[in-house]
Amino acid sequence: MLSEVLLLSAPGKVILHGEHAVVHGKVALAVALNLRTFLRLQPHSNGKVCLNLPNIGVKRAWDVARLQLQDTSFLEQGNAAAPTPEQVEKLKEVAGFPEDGANPECLAVLAFLYLYLSICRKQRALPSLDITVWSQLPTGAGLGSSAAYSVCMATALLTACEEIPNPRKDGESASRWTGEDLELINKWAFQGERMIHGNPSGVDNAVSTWGGVVRFQQGKISSLKRPPALRILLTNTKVPRSTKALVASVQSRLLKFPEIVSPLLTSINAISLECERMLGEMEAAPAPEHYLVLEELIDMNQHHLNALGVGHASLDQLCQVTMAHGLHSKLTGAGGGGCGITLLRPDLEQPEVEATKQALTDCGFDCWETSIGAPGISVHSAASLDAPVRQALDGL
Ligand code: MEV
């Protein structure tokens, strides 16, 4: 068992193209964001397992001995399937939640219990741990906060149970795991995501695990080798929405109008492929024409997403405001509110960027400029973390 404190972080993501279509087997292109979720794991011998999630006001503790006595044998059935409604009910009982407990706080706790009981089940005794997770990512905004949470949690528990090594043992300040370790982390993180979202494609946990720019299709993941340094404006409309409900609404529209919706998904797939081709060409020599194509792709995809029914008045407003400044935007993630991205061409003067940001802020949106392609799951030394992150993890 791990004996020292473990500090981890995993990035959020934006989807460039392919949200929703990816749930139906199409290609998505996703990039890791330089906004991260941090986890601190402290091994104990006090017979308790404690979970602190300061962003959403969760502070829970369980007696390890009581958890050990619960009948959670169903967790040994294998890892391929999503947790069944019966299993979720059983875990709610273990957590002491009412039957209707399906809010973000409950789901975060259930995902933790699911991963803790499943990953640690091979241990002779369940470990005593104190885990704190704090995030720079807004929740429910489409930036992959639940995936970053699941990736951190899966990594922490796999490391605590020595299923994967602790790369910091070799004394480096921030290192990575092998490809095989990352596969295992991603597999378990996907189970956490399933607990939270029901039927996710797996793209969010993949990009949070590997970082950079990821192409994802039906669980097949590849990284773009040398993607161009795209600048984007990220805007949070602050309109809350549920990924699970939006994914279900696209599914029912597909069932209702297969002849109409299926070609939309095929077209979104083609947009992802064309974007991938452009990014490939830009590796060698980015030119203004490439940005014009990327802008056209953004516009077309935004219209398709509206046709799928996952748009929102706030996202229309975001597109109109940025268009007034000559910039192109689309929703990112599940839509229905949440976040949008705006491509910033390299020739754009900073005052124009500032004016656009101001116009978006005046709409009541949060808006920040960001670069894309951050590293995936990482391990840290305490000294390498910024003071605000350390304080948040220490509960100060
Ligand atoms: C959510 O970030 C992206 C969706 O495509 C859902 C998924 O892929 O699981 C809407």
Coordinates of C-alpha atoms and ligand atoms in Angstrom, one line a residue:
M1 CA 0.0 0.0 0.0
L2 CA 1.0 3.6 -0.7
S3 CA 2.5 5.2 2.4
E4 CA 3.1 8.8 1.3
V5 CA 0.8 11.7 0.2
L6 CA -0.1 11.6 -3.5
L7 CA -0.8 14.7 -5.5
L8 CA -2.4 14.4 -8.9
S9 CA -4.0 16.6 -11.5
A10 CA -6.0 16.0 -14.7
P11 CA -7.2 18.5 -17.3
G12 CA -10.6 19.5 -18.5
K13 CA -11.3 19.4 -22.2
V14 CA -13.0 21.2 -25.1
I15 CA -14.4 19.3 -28.0
L16 CA -13.5 20.9 -31.3
H17 CA -15.9 18.8 -33.3
G18 CA -17.9 15.6 -32.9
E19 CA -19.9 16.1 -29.7
H20 CA -23.1 14.0 -29.6
A21 CA -22.1 12.4 -33.0
V22 CA -19.4 10.6 -31.0
V23 CA -22.0 8.8 -28.9
H24 CA -23.2 7.3 -32.1
G25 CA -19.9 6.0 -33.3
K26 CA -18.6 9.1 -35.2
V27 CA -15.2 10.8 -34.9
A28 CA -14.6 13.5 -32.3
L29 CA -11.6 15.8 -31.9
A30 CA -11.0 16.9 -28.4
V31 CA -8.3 19.0 -26.8
A32 CA -7.1 19.2 -23.2
L33 CA -7.6 22.5 -21.5
N34 CA -5.2 24.3 -19.2
L35 CA -7.8 24.3 -16.4
R36 CA -7.3 21.3 -14.2
T37 CA -8.7 19.2 -11.3
F38 CA -6.4 18.4 -8.5
L39 CA -6.5 15.5 -6.0
R40 CA -4.7 14.9 -2.8
L41 CA -4.6 11.4 -1.3
Q42 CA -3.4 10.9 2.3
P43 CA -3.1 7.2 3.4
H44 CA -4.2 6.6 7.0
S45 CA -4.5 3.9 9.6
N46 CA -7.6 5.4 11.3
G47 CA -10.1 2.9 9.9
K48 CA -11.9 5.6 7.9
V49 CA -12.2 6.6 4.3
C50 CA -12.9 10.3 3.9
L51 CA -14.0 12.2 0.8
N52 CA -13.8 16.0 0.6
L53 CA -15.0 17.9 -2.5
P54 CA -14.9 21.6 -1.5
N55 CA -16.2 22.9 -4.9
I56 CA -19.6 21.2 -4.3
G57 CA -19.7 21.2 -0.5
V58 CA -19.3 17.4 0.0
K59 CA -17.6 16.1 3.1
R60 CA -18.2 12.4 3.8
A61 CA -16.6 9.7 5.9
W62 CA -17.3 6.0 6.2
D63 CA -15.9 3.3 8.5
V64 CA -13.8 1.0 6.4
A65 CA -15.0 -2.0 8.5
R66 CA -18.7 -1.2 7.7
L67 CA -17.9 -0.8 4.0
Q68 CA -16.1 -4.2 4.2
L69 CA -19.3 -5.8 5.6
Q70 CA -21.6 -4.5 2.8
D71 CA -22.5 -7.0 0.1
T72 CA -20.8 -5.4 -2.9
S73 CA -20.0 -8.7 -4.6
F74 CA -21.7 -7.4 -7.8
L75 CA -18.7 -5.2 -8.3
E76 CA -16.6 -8.3 -9.1
Q77 CA -18.7 -9.2 -12.1
G78 CA -16.2 -7.5 -14.5
N79 CA -15.7 -4.0 -15.9
A80 CA -17.2 -4.1 -19.3
A81 CA -20.8 -3.0 -18.6
A82 CA -22.2 0.3 -17.3
P83 CA -23.5 0.0 -13.7
T84 CA -27.1 -1.3 -13.8
P85 CA -29.9 0.6 -12.0
E86 CA -29.9 -2.1 -9.3
Q87 CA -26.2 -1.6 -8.7
V88 CA -26.7 2.1 -8.4
E89 CA -29.5 1.6 -5.9
K90 CA -27.3 -0.7 -3.8
L91 CA -24.5 1.9 -3.8
K92 CA -27.0 4.6 -2.8
E93 CA -27.8 2.4 0.2
V94 CA -24.1 2.0 1.0
A95 CA -23.7 5.8 0.8
G96 CA -26.9 6.4 2.8
F97 CA -28.6 8.4 0.0
P98 CA -32.3 8.5 -0.6
E99 CA -33.5 6.6 -3.7
D100 CA -34.0 9.8 -5.7
G101 CA -30.5 11.1 -5.0
A102 CA -29.2 11.9 -8.5
N103 CA -27.8 15.4 -8.0
P104 CA -24.1 16.2 -8.8
E105 CA -23.1 15.8 -5.2
C106 CA -24.7 12.3 -4.9
L107 CA -23.3 11.2 -8.3
A108 CA -19.7 12.3 -7.4
V109 CA -20.0 10.3 -4.1
L110 CA -21.4 7.3 -5.9
A111 CA -18.7 7.4 -8.6
F112 CA -16.1 7.5 -5.8
L113 CA -17.7 4.5 -3.9
Y114 CA -18.0 2.6 -7.1
L115 CA -14.3 3.1 -7.9
Y116 CA -13.1 2.6 -4.4
L117 CA -15.0 -0.6 -3.8
S118 CA -14.2 -2.0 -7.3
I119 CA -10.5 -1.1 -7.5
C120 CA -9.6 -1.9 -3.9
R121 CA -11.7 -5.1 -3.8
K122 CA -8.5 -7.2 -4.4
Q123 CA -6.9 -5.8 -1.2
R124 CA -7.1 -8.0 1.8
A125 CA -8.5 -5.1 3.7
L126 CA -10.0 -1.9 2.2
P127 CA -7.5 0.9 2.7
S128 CA -8.0 3.9 5.1
L129 CA -7.7 7.1 3.0
D130 CA -8.4 10.8 3.1
I131 CA -9.1 12.2 -0.4
T132 CA -9.6 15.8 -1.4
V133 CA -10.5 16.9 -4.9
W134 CA -10.5 20.5 -5.9
S135 CA -11.1 21.9 -9.4
Q136 CA -10.4 25.0 -11.5
L137 CA -13.2 23.8 -13.8
P138 CA -16.8 24.9 -13.5
T139 CA -19.1 22.0 -13.0
G140 CA -21.8 21.2 -15.5
A141 CA -20.4 23.6 -18.1
G142 CA -19.3 21.0 -20.7
L143 CA -15.6 21.3 -19.9
G144 CA -15.2 17.7 -18.7
S145 CA -15.1 18.3 -15.0
S146 CA -16.6 14.9 -14.2
A147 CA -14.1 13.2 -16.5
A148 CA -11.2 15.0 -14.8
Y149 CA -12.6 13.9 -11.5
S150 CA -13.0 10.3 -12.6
V151 CA -9.4 10.3 -14.1
C152 CA -7.9 11.7 -10.9
M153 CA -9.9 9.3 -8.7
A154 CA -9.1 6.2 -10.8
T155 CA -5.4 7.1 -10.8
A156 CA -5.3 7.8 -7.1
L157 CA -7.0 4.5 -6.2
L158 CA -5.0 2.4 -8.7
T159 CA -1.8 3.9 -7.3
A160 CA -2.9 3.4 -3.7
C161 CA -3.5 -0.3 -4.4
E162 CA -0.2 -0.6 -6.3
E163 CA -2.0 -1.6 -9.5
I164 CA 0.1 1.1 -11.2
P165 CA 3.4 2.6 -10.0
N166 CA 3.8 5.9 -8.3
P167 CA 6.1 7.7 -10.8
R168 CA 7.2 10.1 -8.1
K169 CA 9.0 7.3 -6.3
D170 CA 11.9 8.0 -8.6
G171 CA 12.1 11.6 -7.2
E172 CA 11.0 13.5 -10.3
S173 CA 8.8 16.5 -9.8
A174 CA 6.1 15.7 -12.3
S175 CA 6.2 12.5 -14.4
R176 CA 3.9 10.2 -16.4
W177 CA 2.9 6.6 -16.5
T178 CA 3.5 4.0 -19.3
G179 CA 1.0 3.6 -22.1
E180 CA -0.4 0.5 -20.4
D181 CA -0.9 2.3 -17.1
L182 CA -2.7 5.1 -18.9
E183 CA -5.0 2.5 -20.6
L184 CA -5.9 1.1 -17.2
I185 CA -6.5 4.6 -15.7
N186 CA -8.7 5.4 -18.7
K187 CA -10.7 2.2 -18.4
W188 CA -11.5 2.8 -14.8
A189 CA -12.2 6.5 -15.3
F190 CA -14.7 5.5 -18.0
Q191 CA -16.6 3.5 -15.3
G192 CA -16.7 6.5 -13.1
E193 CA -18.0 8.6 -16.0
R194 CA -20.7 6.0 -16.6
M195 CA -21.8 6.3 -13.0
I196 CA -22.2 10.0 -13.5
H197 CA -23.5 10.3 -17.1
G198 CA -25.1 7.0 -17.9
N199 CA -24.0 6.5 -21.4
P200 CA -20.9 8.6 -22.2
S201 CA -18.8 7.9 -25.3
G202 CA -15.6 8.0 -23.3
V203 CA -14.0 10.9 -25.2
D204 CA -13.9 13.2 -22.1
N205 CA -12.0 10.7 -19.9
A206 CA -9.7 9.8 -22.9
V207 CA -8.5 13.4 -23.4
S208 CA -8.2 14.0 -19.7
T209 CA -6.0 10.9 -19.4
W210 CA -3.7 11.5 -22.4
G211 CA -3.9 15.3 -22.8
G212 CA -2.9 17.1 -26.0
V213 CA -5.2 16.7 -29.0
V214 CA -7.1 13.5 -29.2
R215 CA -9.0 11.8 -32.0
F216 CA -11.6 9.5 -30.6
Q217 CA -13.9 7.0 -32.3
Q218 CA -15.7 4.1 -30.6
G219 CA -13.1 3.8 -27.9
K220 CA -10.2 4.0 -30.3
I221 CA -7.9 6.8 -29.2
S222 CA -5.0 8.4 -31.1
S223 CA -3.1 11.6 -30.4
L224 CA -2.3 14.2 -33.0
K225 CA 1.5 14.4 -33.0
R226 CA 2.3 18.1 -33.5
P227 CA -1.0 20.0 -33.4
P228 CA -0.8 23.8 -34.2
A229 CA -1.0 26.1 -31.2
L230 CA -4.6 27.2 -31.6
R231 CA -5.8 30.2 -29.5
I232 CA -9.4 30.1 -28.4
L233 CA -11.8 32.1 -26.4
L234 CA -13.7 29.9 -24.0
T235 CA -17.1 31.3 -22.9
N236 CA -19.3 29.9 -20.1
T237 CA -22.9 31.0 -20.7
K238 CA -23.5 29.8 -17.1
V239 CA -26.8 28.2 -18.3
P240 CA -26.9 24.9 -16.4
R241 CA -27.7 21.7 -18.2
S242 CA -27.4 18.0 -17.9
T243 CA -25.2 16.0 -20.3
K244 CA -27.2 12.9 -19.6
A245 CA -30.5 14.6 -20.6
L246 CA -29.1 16.2 -23.7
V247 CA -27.5 12.9 -24.9
A248 CA -30.9 11.2 -24.3
S249 CA -32.7 13.9 -26.3
V250 CA -30.4 13.4 -29.3
Q251 CA -31.0 9.7 -29.1
S252 CA -34.8 10.2 -29.1
R253 CA -34.6 12.6 -32.0
L254 CA -32.5 10.0 -33.9
L255 CA -35.2 7.4 -33.2
K256 CA -38.0 9.7 -34.2
F257 CA -36.4 11.1 -37.4
P258 CA -33.7 8.6 -38.5
E259 CA -33.6 9.8 -42.1
I260 CA -33.1 13.4 -41.0
V261 CA -30.8 13.0 -38.0
S262 CA -28.5 10.2 -39.3
P263 CA -27.2 12.4 -42.2
L264 CA -26.5 15.2 -39.7
L265 CA -24.3 12.8 -37.6
T266 CA -22.6 11.7 -40.8
S267 CA -22.0 15.3 -41.8
I268 CA -20.5 16.1 -38.3
N269 CA -18.2 13.1 -38.8
A270 CA -17.0 14.6 -42.1
I271 CA -16.5 18.0 -40.3
S272 CA -14.2 16.3 -37.7
L273 CA -12.3 14.5 -40.5
E274 CA -11.8 17.7 -42.4
C275 CA -10.7 19.6 -39.3
E276 CA -8.2 16.8 -38.5
R277 CA -6.9 17.1 -42.1
M278 CA -6.5 20.9 -41.7
L279 CA -4.7 20.5 -38.3
G280 CA -2.4 18.0 -40.0
E281 CA -1.6 20.5 -42.8
M282 CA -1.1 23.3 -40.3
E283 CA 1.6 21.2 -38.5
A284 CA 3.9 22.0 -41.4
A285 CA 3.0 25.6 -42.2
P286 CA -0.1 27.3 -40.8
A287 CA -1.6 29.7 -43.3
P288 CA -4.5 32.2 -43.2
E289 CA -6.5 30.0 -45.6
H290 CA -6.4 27.2 -43.0
Y291 CA -8.1 29.4 -40.4
L292 CA -10.8 30.3 -42.9
V293 CA -11.6 26.7 -43.4
L294 CA -11.6 26.1 -39.6
E295 CA -14.0 29.0 -39.3
E296 CA -16.4 27.5 -41.9
L297 CA -16.3 24.1 -40.2
I298 CA -17.2 25.8 -36.9
D299 CA -20.2 27.5 -38.5
M300 CA -21.5 24.4 -40.2
N301 CA -21.2 22.3 -37.1
Q302 CA -22.9 24.9 -34.9
H303 CA -25.9 24.7 -37.3
H304 CA -26.0 21.0 -37.2
L305 CA -25.9 21.0 -33.4
N306 CA -28.8 23.3 -33.4
A307 CA -30.7 21.0 -35.8
L308 CA -30.0 18.1 -33.3
G309 CA -31.8 20.2 -30.7
V310 CA -28.8 20.9 -28.4
G311 CA -28.6 24.6 -29.0
H312 CA -29.7 27.3 -26.6
A313 CA -30.7 31.0 -26.9
S314 CA -27.5 31.9 -24.8
L315 CA -25.3 30.0 -27.3
D316 CA -27.1 31.8 -30.3
Q317 CA -26.3 35.1 -28.5
L318 CA -22.6 34.1 -28.0
C319 CA -22.4 33.3 -31.8
Q320 CA -24.0 36.6 -32.7
V321 CA -21.8 38.7 -30.4
T322 CA -18.6 37.1 -31.6
M323 CA -19.7 37.3 -35.3
A324 CA -20.2 41.1 -34.8
H325 CA -16.4 41.1 -34.1
G326 CA -15.8 38.9 -37.2
L327 CA -15.2 35.7 -35.1
H328 CA -16.7 32.3 -35.4
S329 CA -18.1 30.2 -32.5
K330 CA -19.8 26.9 -31.7
L331 CA -21.0 25.2 -28.5
T332 CA -18.6 22.7 -27.0
G333 CA -19.6 19.6 -25.0
A334 CA -23.2 18.7 -24.6
G335 CA -24.7 22.2 -25.4
G336 CA -28.1 23.3 -24.1
G337 CA -26.2 26.2 -22.5
G338 CA -22.8 25.5 -20.9
C339 CA -19.7 26.6 -22.9
G340 CA -18.8 27.7 -26.3
I341 CA -15.5 28.2 -28.1
T342 CA -14.4 31.0 -30.4
L343 CA -11.4 30.6 -32.7
L344 CA -8.9 33.4 -32.5
R345 CA -7.0 33.9 -35.8
P346 CA -3.3 34.6 -35.2
D347 CA -3.6 37.9 -37.1
L348 CA -6.1 39.2 -34.6
E349 CA -5.0 42.3 -32.7
Q350 CA -5.2 42.0 -28.9
P351 CA -7.6 45.1 -28.5
E352 CA -10.1 43.3 -30.8
V353 CA -9.8 40.2 -28.5
E354 CA -10.4 42.4 -25.5
A355 CA -13.4 44.1 -27.1
T356 CA -14.9 40.7 -27.8
K357 CA -14.3 39.5 -24.3
Q358 CA -15.9 42.6 -22.9
A359 CA -19.0 42.2 -25.2
L360 CA -19.4 38.6 -23.9
T361 CA -18.9 39.6 -20.3
D362 CA -21.6 42.3 -20.8
C363 CA -24.0 39.5 -21.7
G364 CA -23.3 38.0 -18.2
F365 CA -21.0 35.3 -19.5
D366 CA -17.6 34.3 -18.1
C367 CA -15.0 34.4 -20.7
W368 CA -11.3 33.6 -20.9
E369 CA -8.6 33.2 -23.4
T370 CA -6.9 29.8 -23.4
S371 CA -4.4 27.7 -25.2
I372 CA -5.2 24.1 -25.9
G373 CA -3.3 20.8 -25.7
A374 CA -2.4 20.7 -22.0
P375 CA -0.7 17.5 -20.5
G376 CA -3.0 14.7 -19.3
I377 CA -3.0 13.0 -15.9
S378 CA 0.1 14.1 -14.0
V379 CA 1.7 13.5 -10.6
H380 CA 3.1 16.4 -8.6
S381 CA 5.3 17.3 -5.7
A382 CA 3.8 19.7 -3.1
A383 CA 6.5 22.3 -4.0
S384 CA 5.5 22.3 -7.7
L385 CA 1.9 23.2 -7.0
D386 CA 0.8 26.9 -6.9
A387 CA -0.1 28.2 -3.4
P388 CA -3.8 28.6 -4.2
V389 CA -4.0 25.0 -5.3
R390 CA -2.1 23.8 -2.2
Q391 CA -4.4 25.8 0.1
A392 CA -7.6 24.5 -1.6
L393 CA -6.4 20.9 -1.2
D394 CA -5.4 21.5 2.4
G395 CA -8.9 22.9 3.1
L396 CA -7.6 26.4 4.0
Ligands
MEV1 C1 -19.8 15.6 -23.7 O1 -18.6 16.3 -23.3 C2 -19.7 15.2 -25.1 C3 -21.0 14.4 -25.6 O2 -20.7 14.0 -26.9 C4 -21.3 13.2 -24.7 C5 -20.2 12.1 -24.8 O3 -19.4 12.1 -25.7 O4 -20.3 11.3 -23.9 C6 -22.2 15.3 -25.6

